[in-house]
Tab-separated table of C-alpha atoms in Angstrom:
chain	number	residue	atom	x	y	z
A	1317	MET	CA	0.727	0.476	-0.229
A	1318	THR	CA	3.422	2.292	0.745
A	1319	GLU	CA	4.262	1.811	-2.428
A	1320	GLN	CA	0.793	2.144	-4.562
A	1321	ARG	CA	1.014	6.043	-1.604
A	1322	LEU	CA	4.396	7.586	-3.439
A	1323	VAL	CA	2.858	6.954	-7.430
A	1324	PRO	CA	0.665	10.824	-7.504
A	1325	ARG	CA	-2.661	9.938	-7.903
A	1326	ALA	CA	-2.364	13.166	-11.258
A	1327	LEU	CA	0.653	10.392	-12.789
A	1328	ILE	CA	-2.380	7.159	-12.967
A	1329	VAL	CA	-5.168	10.008	-14.304
A	1330	LEU	CA	-2.681	10.924	-16.971
A	1331	LEU	CA	-1.044	7.301	-17.710
A	1332	CYS	CA	-4.384	5.791	-18.318
A	1333	THR	CA	-6.047	8.803	-20.679
A	1334	ALA	CA	-2.978	8.137	-23.037
A	1335	GLY	CA	-3.481	4.919	-23.263
A	1336	ALA	CA	-7.000	5.112	-23.634
A	1337	VAL	CA	-6.380	7.264	-26.610
A	1338	VAL	CA	-3.941	5.221	-28.133
A	1339	THR	CA	-6.279	2.259	-27.553
A	1340	LEU	CA	-8.882	4.138	-29.750
A	1341	SER	CA	-6.787	5.155	-32.465
A	1342	GLY	CA	-5.806	2.116	-32.717
A	1343	ILE	CA	-8.767	0.484	-33.392
A	1344	ARG	CA	-10.157	3.260	-35.588
A	1345	ALA	CA	-6.846	2.833	-37.598
A	1346	ILE	CA	-8.365	-0.935	-38.139
A	1347	GLY	CA	-11.497	-0.301	-37.622
A	1348	SER	CA	-12.275	-2.245	-40.930
A	1349	ILE	CA	-11.509	-5.090	-39.064
A	1350	ILE	CA	-12.708	-3.973	-35.275
A	1351	GLY	CA	-16.188	-3.533	-37.029
A	1352	PRO	CA	-17.335	-6.412	-38.485
A	1353	VAL	CA	-15.783	-8.519	-34.972
A	1354	LEU	CA	-17.340	-6.700	-33.343
A	1355	LEU	CA	-21.393	-6.589	-35.506
A	1356	ALA	CA	-20.297	-10.263	-34.949
A	1357	LEU	CA	-19.991	-10.166	-31.992
A	1358	VAL	CA	-22.961	-8.338	-31.040
A	1359	LEU	CA	-25.140	-10.536	-33.728
A	1360	VAL	CA	-24.028	-13.309	-32.604
A	1361	LEU	CA	-25.065	-12.282	-28.713
A	1362	ALA	CA	-28.243	-11.433	-29.900
A	1363	VAL	CA	-28.996	-14.925	-30.985
A	1364	SER	CA	-27.503	-17.242	-28.437
A	1365	PRO	CA	-31.726	-17.460	-26.496
A	1366	VAL	CA	-31.901	-19.579	-29.554
A	1367	ARG	CA	-29.385	-21.829	-29.470
A	1368	THR	CA	-29.469	-22.903	-25.321
A	1369	TRP	CA	-33.232	-22.854	-26.839
A	1370	LEU	CA	-32.887	-25.595	-28.718
A	1371	ARG	CA	-30.053	-26.816	-26.860
A	1372	ARG	CA	-32.973	-28.028	-23.924
A	1373	ARG	CA	-34.563	-29.546	-26.306
A	1374	GLY	CA	-32.238	-31.791	-28.110
A	1375	ALA	CA	-32.029	-30.743	-30.995
A	1376	PRO	CA	-28.782	-32.149	-33.307
A	1377	GLY	CA	-25.795	-30.274	-33.107
A	1378	TRP	CA	-25.341	-29.104	-36.536
A	1379	THR	CA	-29.243	-26.632	-35.664
A	1380	LEU	CA	-27.338	-24.650	-33.372
A	1381	VAL	CA	-24.494	-23.519	-34.900
A	1382	ALA	CA	-27.241	-23.364	-38.989
A	1383	VAL	CA	-30.146	-21.674	-37.042
A	1384	PRO	CA	-28.891	-18.497	-35.816
A	1385	LEU	CA	-26.736	-18.131	-38.559
A	1386	ILE	CA	-29.630	-18.647	-40.843
A	1387	LEU	CA	-31.530	-16.034	-38.988
A	1388	VAL	CA	-28.096	-13.607	-38.250
A	1389	LEU	CA	-28.092	-13.731	-42.245
A	1390	LEU	CA	-31.595	-12.959	-43.105
A	1391	LEU	CA	-31.607	-9.979	-40.021
A	1392	LEU	CA	-27.615	-8.550	-42.418
A	1393	PHE	CA	-29.038	-9.480	-45.988
A	1394	GLY	CA	-31.929	-6.989	-44.194
A	1395	MET	CA	-30.729	-4.700	-43.267
A	1396	VAL	CA	-28.330	-3.555	-46.548
A	1397	THR	CA	-31.608	-3.691	-48.864
A	1398	ILE	CA	-33.416	-1.439	-46.474
A	1399	LEU	CA	-30.152	1.101	-46.325
A	1400	THR	CA	-29.290	0.110	-50.219
A	1401	VAL	CA	-33.759	1.041	-50.930
A	1402	ALA	CA	-32.557	4.208	-48.173
A	1403	VAL	CA	-29.055	5.194	-50.786
A	1404	ALA	CA	-30.698	5.784	-53.846
A	1405	GLN	CA	-34.396	7.440	-52.861
A	1406	THR	CA	-32.658	9.941	-50.735
A	1407	ALA	CA	-30.523	10.569	-53.695
A	1408	GLY	CA	-32.660	11.434	-56.059
A	1409	LEU	CA	-35.192	12.928	-54.233
A	1410	ALA	CA	-32.937	16.163	-54.272
A	1411	SER	CA	-32.979	16.554	-57.921
A	1412	THR	CA	-36.485	15.692	-57.818
A	1413	TYR	CA	-38.004	18.268	-55.670
A	1414	GLY	CA	-35.802	21.077	-56.641
A	1415	PRO	CA	-38.344	23.230	-57.861
A	1416	GLN	CA	-40.048	23.268	-55.154
A	1417	PHE	CA	-37.379	23.756	-53.142
A	1418	ASN	CA	-36.197	26.832	-54.446
A	1419	GLN	CA	-40.335	28.376	-54.859
A	1420	LEU	CA	-39.899	28.126	-50.303
A	1421	LEU	CA	-36.263	29.604	-50.588
A	1422	ALA	CA	-38.165	32.545	-52.528
A	1423	GLU	CA	-41.150	32.819	-49.979
A	1424	ALA	CA	-38.900	32.648	-47.139
A	1425	GLU	CA	-37.146	35.586	-48.749
A	1426	THR	CA	-40.077	37.453	-49.278
A	1427	LEU	CA	-41.710	36.589	-46.510
A	1428	GLY	CA	-38.197	37.489	-44.029
A	1429	VAL	CA	-38.424	41.133	-45.955
A	1430	ARG	CA	-41.914	42.014	-44.953
A	1431	PHE	CA	-40.086	41.400	-41.103
A	1432	GLY	CA	-37.908	43.450	-42.123
A	1433	ILE	CA	-34.646	41.327	-42.599
A	1434	GLY	CA	-32.766	42.950	-45.324
A	1435	PRO	CA	-32.280	41.532	-48.435
A	1436	ALA	CA	-28.892	41.446	-48.264
A	1437	GLN	CA	-29.806	38.985	-45.548
A	1438	VAL	CA	-32.686	37.161	-45.960
A	1439	ASN	CA	-29.365	36.233	-49.639
A	1440	GLN	CA	-27.238	35.148	-47.383
A	1441	ALA	CA	-29.255	32.916	-45.242
A	1442	ILE	CA	-30.248	30.990	-48.302
A	1443	ARG	CA	-27.420	30.718	-50.125
A	1444	SER	CA	-26.080	28.761	-47.151
A	1445	PHE	CA	-28.835	26.666	-46.472
A	1446	ASP	CA	-28.255	23.644	-49.415
A	1447	LEU	CA	-31.855	21.255	-49.607
A	1448	GLY	CA	-28.852	18.554	-50.598
A	1449	LYS	CA	-26.034	18.583	-48.557
A	1450	VAL	CA	-29.145	17.820	-45.847
A	1451	PHE	CA	-29.855	15.055	-48.071
A	1452	THR	CA	-25.755	14.084	-48.000
A	1453	LEU	CA	-25.938	13.726	-44.284
A	1454	VAL	CA	-28.347	11.346	-43.724
A	1455	GLN	CA	-27.268	9.768	-46.647
A	1456	GLY	CA	-23.228	9.599	-45.570
A	1457	PHE	CA	-24.914	7.357	-42.627
A	1458	ALA	CA	-27.115	5.180	-44.418
A	1459	SER	CA	-23.935	4.062	-47.272
A	1460	GLY	CA	-21.790	3.741	-44.106
A	1461	LEU	CA	-23.594	1.405	-42.692
A	1462	LEU	CA	-23.772	-0.264	-46.017
A	1463	GLY	CA	-20.707	-0.505	-46.400
A	1464	VAL	CA	-20.073	-3.504	-43.121
A	1465	PHE	CA	-23.420	-4.824	-43.955
A	1466	SER	CA	-21.835	-5.728	-47.540
A	1467	SER	CA	-18.922	-7.190	-46.270
A	1468	LEU	CA	-21.035	-9.949	-45.662
A	1469	ILE	CA	-18.533	-12.880	-45.839
A	1470	LEU	CA	-15.816	-11.974	-43.158
A	1471	VAL	CA	-18.924	-10.853	-40.260
A	1472	THR	CA	-20.705	-14.500	-41.704
A	1473	VAL	CA	-17.014	-16.301	-41.274
A	1474	LEU	CA	-16.518	-14.375	-38.740
A	1475	MET	CA	-20.581	-15.856	-37.642
A	1476	LEU	CA	-19.775	-18.793	-38.349
A	1477	ALA	CA	-16.901	-19.264	-36.228
A	1478	MET	CA	-18.326	-17.852	-32.854
A	1479	CYS	CA	-20.934	-20.233	-33.552
A	1480	LEU	CA	-18.341	-23.180	-33.430
A	1481	ASP	CA	-16.621	-21.625	-30.446
A	1482	ALA	CA	-19.875	-20.696	-28.658
A	1483	GLN	CA	-20.230	-24.181	-26.363
A	1484	THR	CA	-17.115	-24.642	-25.714
A	1485	PHE	CA	-16.111	-20.620	-24.718
A	1486	SER	CA	-19.529	-21.255	-22.445
A	1487	ARG	CA	-17.578	-24.191	-20.931
A	1488	ALA	CA	-14.497	-22.238	-20.214
A	1489	LEU	CA	-15.645	-19.868	-18.404
A	1490	ALA	CA	-18.167	-21.616	-16.747
A	1491	SER	CA	-14.619	-24.198	-15.027
A	1492	GLY	CA	-13.537	-20.596	-14.250
A	1493	ALA	CA	-15.268	-18.858	-12.172
A	1494	ALA	CA	-13.812	-20.319	-9.539
A	1495	HIS	CA	-10.466	-18.913	-10.346
A	1496	ARG	CA	-12.331	-15.717	-11.839
A	1497	PRO	CA	-15.292	-15.179	-10.071
A	1498	GLY	CA	-14.974	-10.673	-11.134
A	1499	LEU	CA	-13.938	-11.176	-14.762
A	1500	VAL	CA	-16.797	-14.563	-15.965
A	1501	ARG	CA	-19.482	-12.453	-13.635
A	1502	ALA	CA	-19.042	-9.458	-15.533
A	1503	LEU	CA	-19.211	-10.998	-19.287
A	1504	ASP	CA	-22.261	-12.694	-18.000
A	1505	ASP	CA	-23.838	-9.330	-17.540
A	1506	PHE	CA	-22.267	-7.994	-20.247
A	1507	ALA	CA	-23.891	-10.931	-22.157
A	1508	HIS	CA	-27.044	-11.091	-20.191
A	1509	LYS	CA	-27.441	-6.809	-20.651
A	1510	THR	CA	-26.202	-6.653	-24.007
A	1511	ARG	CA	-28.877	-8.305	-25.183
A	1512	ARG	CA	-32.259	-7.003	-22.485
A	1513	TYR	CA	-31.280	-3.905	-24.213
A	1514	LEU	CA	-31.305	-5.564	-27.866
A	1515	VAL	CA	-34.547	-6.835	-27.468
A	1516	VAL	CA	-36.471	-4.117	-25.935
A	1517	SER	CA	-34.723	-1.323	-27.588
A	1518	THR	CA	-36.111	-3.467	-31.383
A	1519	VAL	CA	-39.874	-4.258	-29.214
A	1520	PHE	CA	-39.754	-0.765	-28.611
A	1521	GLY	CA	-38.298	0.756	-32.182
A	1522	VAL	CA	-40.655	-1.639	-33.358
A	1523	ILE	CA	-43.737	0.149	-31.933
A	1524	CYS	CA	-42.437	4.472	-32.587
A	1525	SER	CA	-42.018	3.068	-36.531
A	1526	ALA	CA	-45.410	1.267	-36.524
A	1527	LEU	CA	-46.711	4.621	-34.307
A	1528	ASP	CA	-44.207	6.679	-37.454
A	1529	VAL	CA	-44.688	5.339	-40.385
A	1530	THR	CA	-49.061	5.661	-39.373
A	1531	ALA	CA	-48.662	9.780	-38.813
A	1532	LEU	CA	-46.172	9.880	-42.176
A	1533	TRP	CA	-49.422	8.147	-44.064
A	1534	LEU	CA	-51.643	10.215	-41.972
A	1535	LEU	CA	-49.763	13.304	-43.617
A	1536	ASP	CA	-49.379	12.493	-46.657
A	1537	VAL	CA	-45.426	12.117	-47.073
A	1538	PRO	CA	-43.686	9.997	-49.754
A	1539	LEU	CA	-42.061	6.776	-48.989
A	1540	PRO	CA	-44.231	5.953	-45.047
A	1541	LEU	CA	-43.086	2.825	-45.330
A	1542	LEU	CA	-39.061	3.221	-45.306
A	1543	TRP	CA	-39.207	6.239	-43.107
A	1544	GLY	CA	-39.996	3.745	-40.495
A	1545	VAL	CA	-38.013	1.114	-41.275
A	1546	LEU	CA	-34.935	4.033	-41.149
A	1547	ALA	CA	-36.108	5.348	-37.576
A	1548	LEU	CA	-36.584	1.708	-36.857
A	1549	ILE	CA	-32.988	1.591	-37.696
A	1550	THR	CA	-31.878	4.996	-36.300
A	1551	ASN	CA	-33.176	3.926	-33.322
A	1552	TYR	CA	-30.120	2.134	-31.788
A	1553	ILE	CA	-28.733	5.377	-31.857
A	1554	PRO	CA	-28.671	6.876	-28.163
A	1555	ASN	CA	-30.157	10.182	-28.066
A	1556	LEU	CA	-28.665	11.290	-31.728
A	1557	GLY	CA	-30.483	8.378	-34.139
A	1558	PHE	CA	-33.814	9.907	-33.558
A	1559	VAL	CA	-33.023	13.268	-35.407
A	1560	ILE	CA	-31.219	10.962	-37.702
A	1561	GLY	CA	-34.744	9.665	-38.650
A	1562	LEU	CA	-36.247	12.800	-38.664
A	1563	ILE	CA	-34.819	14.196	-40.918
A	1564	PRO	CA	-35.859	13.135	-44.400
A	1565	PRO	CA	-39.895	12.979	-43.577
A	1566	ALA	CA	-39.647	16.458	-42.358
A	1567	LEU	CA	-37.934	17.893	-45.295
A	1568	LEU	CA	-39.971	15.377	-47.281
A	1569	GLY	CA	-42.887	16.736	-45.921
A	1570	LEU	CA	-41.748	20.347	-45.853
A	1571	LEU	CA	-41.683	20.006	-49.609
A	1572	GLU	CA	-44.738	17.774	-50.364
A	1573	GLY	CA	-47.274	20.134	-48.222
A	1574	GLY	CA	-45.408	23.119	-46.931
A	1575	PRO	CA	-44.199	24.287	-43.502
A	1576	ARG	CA	-47.746	22.140	-41.595
A	1577	THR	CA	-46.980	19.335	-43.305
A	1578	MET	CA	-43.155	19.947	-41.676
A	1579	VAL	CA	-44.132	21.104	-38.493
A	1580	LEU	CA	-46.877	18.363	-37.978
A	1581	VAL	CA	-44.289	15.747	-38.915
A	1582	ILE	CA	-42.131	16.771	-36.568
A	1583	VAL	CA	-44.795	17.149	-33.970
A	1584	SER	CA	-45.314	13.780	-34.460
A	1585	TYR	CA	-41.934	12.181	-33.861
A	1586	VAL	CA	-41.474	13.927	-30.711
A	1587	MET	CA	-44.725	13.707	-29.017
A	1588	ILE	CA	-44.250	9.975	-29.849
A	1589	ASN	CA	-40.796	9.024	-29.109
A	1590	PHE	CA	-41.967	11.553	-25.974
A	1591	VAL	CA	-43.822	8.674	-24.654
A	1592	VAL	CA	-42.914	5.159	-25.780
A	1593	GLN	CA	-38.834	5.751	-25.342
A	1594	SER	CA	-38.404	7.654	-22.373
A	1595	LEU	CA	-41.780	7.163	-20.639
A	1596	ILE	CA	-42.401	3.919	-21.671
A	1597	GLN	CA	-39.518	2.519	-22.343
A	1598	PRO	CA	-36.855	3.215	-19.606
A	1599	LYS	CA	-39.888	1.217	-17.622
A	1600	PHE	CA	-38.892	-2.581	-19.315
A	1601	LEU	CA	-35.581	-1.875	-19.495
A	1602	GLY	CA	-34.757	-0.902	-15.814
A	1603	ASP	CA	-30.954	-0.725	-15.401
A	1604	ALA	CA	-30.183	-3.355	-19.010
A	1605	VAL	CA	-27.808	-0.867	-19.305
A	1606	GLY	CA	-26.351	0.106	-16.746
A	1607	LEU	CA	-24.725	3.855	-18.087
A	1608	SER	CA	-25.598	7.113	-17.487
A	1609	THR	CA	-27.597	9.976	-19.672
A	1610	THR	CA	-24.242	11.544	-20.054
A	1611	VAL	CA	-22.118	8.590	-20.350
A	1612	THR	CA	-24.334	7.368	-22.598
A	1613	LEU	CA	-23.791	10.208	-24.568
A	1614	LEU	CA	-20.119	10.467	-24.303
A	1615	SER	CA	-19.999	6.628	-25.740
A	1616	LEU	CA	-22.333	7.784	-28.969
A	1617	LEU	CA	-19.568	10.245	-29.268
A	1618	VAL	CA	-16.400	8.736	-29.252
A	1619	TRP	CA	-17.838	5.325	-30.462
A	1620	ALA	CA	-18.904	7.465	-33.383
A	1621	PHE	CA	-15.406	8.863	-33.942
A	1622	VAL	CA	-13.631	5.965	-34.213
A	1623	LEU	CA	-15.771	3.640	-35.716
A	1624	GLY	CA	-18.171	5.739	-37.623
A	1625	PRO	CA	-21.660	5.239	-38.279
A	1626	LEU	CA	-21.429	1.377	-36.956
A	1627	GLY	CA	-19.401	3.033	-33.845
A	1628	ALA	CA	-23.137	5.089	-33.083
A	1629	LEU	CA	-24.757	1.909	-33.996
A	1630	LEU	CA	-23.508	-0.068	-31.563
A	1631	ALA	CA	-22.080	2.526	-28.962
A	1632	ILE	CA	-24.086	0.577	-26.111
A	1633	PRO	CA	-23.337	-2.634	-26.766
A	1634	LEU	CA	-18.849	-1.486	-27.061
A	1635	SER	CA	-20.103	0.694	-23.964
A	1636	LEU	CA	-21.221	-2.695	-21.519
A	1637	LEU	CA	-18.093	-3.743	-23.285
A	1638	VAL	CA	-15.935	-1.724	-22.171
A	1639	ARG	CA	-17.029	-1.479	-18.520
A	1640	ALA	CA	-17.516	-5.539	-17.789
A	1641	LEU	CA	-13.781	-5.600	-19.000
A	1642	LEU	CA	-12.233	-2.478	-17.169
A	1643	ILE	CA	-14.591	-1.761	-14.303
A	1644	ASP	CA	-16.840	-4.604	-13.176
A	1645	SER	CA	-14.430	-7.481	-13.177
A	1646	ASP	CA	-12.359	-5.603	-10.774
A	1647	PRO	CA	-13.439	-5.888	-7.290
A	1648	ASP	CA	-12.479	-2.154	-6.413
A	1649	GLY	CA	-14.550	-0.451	-9.524
A	1650	GLU	CA	-18.001	-0.520	-7.557
A	1651	TRP	CA	-17.401	3.185	-6.712
A	1652	VAL	CA	-16.444	3.753	-10.722
A	1653	ALA	CA	-19.542	1.541	-11.496
A	1654	ALA	CA	-22.139	3.677	-9.344
A	1655	LEU	CA	-20.364	6.948	-11.053
A	1656	ILE	CA	-20.636	6.027	-14.495
A	1657	SER	CA	-24.624	3.983	-14.382
A	1658	GLY	CA	-25.504	6.977	-11.837
A	1659	GLU	CA	-27.003	4.924	-9.120
A	1660	LEU	CA	-25.261	5.260	-5.620
A	1661	PRO	CA	-22.903	2.047	-4.586
A	1662	SER	CA	-25.038	-0.162	-1.957
A	1663	GLU	CA	-28.056	0.124	-4.881
A	1664	SER	CA	-24.730	-1.620	-7.778
A	1665	SER	CA	-23.521	-3.486	-5.904
A	1666	GLU	CA	-22.171	-7.122	-6.915
A	1667	LYS	CA	-24.979	-10.640	-6.763
A	1668	PRO	CA	-23.862	-13.905	-6.289
A	1669	PHE	CA	-22.482	-14.975	-9.886
A	1670	GLN	CA	-25.407	-17.849	-11.249
A	1671	THR	CA	-24.520	-19.782	-14.334
A	1672	ASP	CA	-27.597	-21.844	-14.080
A	1673	GLU	CA	-29.784	-18.832	-15.286
A	1674	ARG	CA	-27.792	-16.571	-18.050
A	1675	ASP	CA	-26.950	-18.280	-21.044
A	1676	GLY	CA	-23.039	-17.646	-21.280
A	1677	PRO	CA	-21.159	-14.347	-23.956
A	1678	GLY	CA	-20.601	-16.743	-26.306
């Protein structure tokens, strides 16, 4: 203890910060490899209950690998198809609504002059706003995800390898519980929290998307089904995903029906998001995430910077993995866990590890 106290705490903080910067820089440099690996890991964890269900019912060994893999591949192909359509549609919409946009800008200029704003200022503001840039932002996000999901061969091979090693990995963790109980418990909690987060987010994302599609259909906004699916995908992005999913239908509402339609689209999205995701969803999600609002937002910014759109999509699972490896596995990390979760230390105390109630991380 005496030797530890001789090391200045500020030096420890600086070394840890430098190590984090170097690690994240390295991950970013090989993001084309790390991204598919992390995506495959999260997808394998998502279908892990299917493998457990088949094993308990005595299904043949090959089905424990084939069935989860097929389910994930269907999901990936579906997302690739949706993102491809989204990219193609957003690429053509900007040019299609060019005349309507110019008319709206002319009306905005007239309205600005009526309120005493000089023509030069209005023209400068109009020139600084480019509809194509807004659509390019959404299109770039979708293209970034499509670039990762399109690497289906690499992702498929990784998932196949992880599915084949899942049982061995689970047994190895169970046998190592006596030697490294903290690490095994942390990995088990990571797998459980990730699955719960994905399930709850998917269920409530589908509910929000269905309500969004209904609102867009009633307001005569083009392509309501496409924007509903985009809202489902962006639902996995904490904090900012809602805004990304709102931009295309709001702009289309403006071009199709004018400012009134755009305002109605925004109000509908905000009300649906507030009721479902802010009032109802947290009651079902509970403490599954274990990350405070501030940490969640910082995680989104960091992982989006490191891995791009895929990092934004997987921000919560990746943060849970970092927490499991660096904090929850450390017996002295309880106060740090309480700090990042926003809970009192007494509320975040460790629970007894039980291997028979959950499926292992693999």
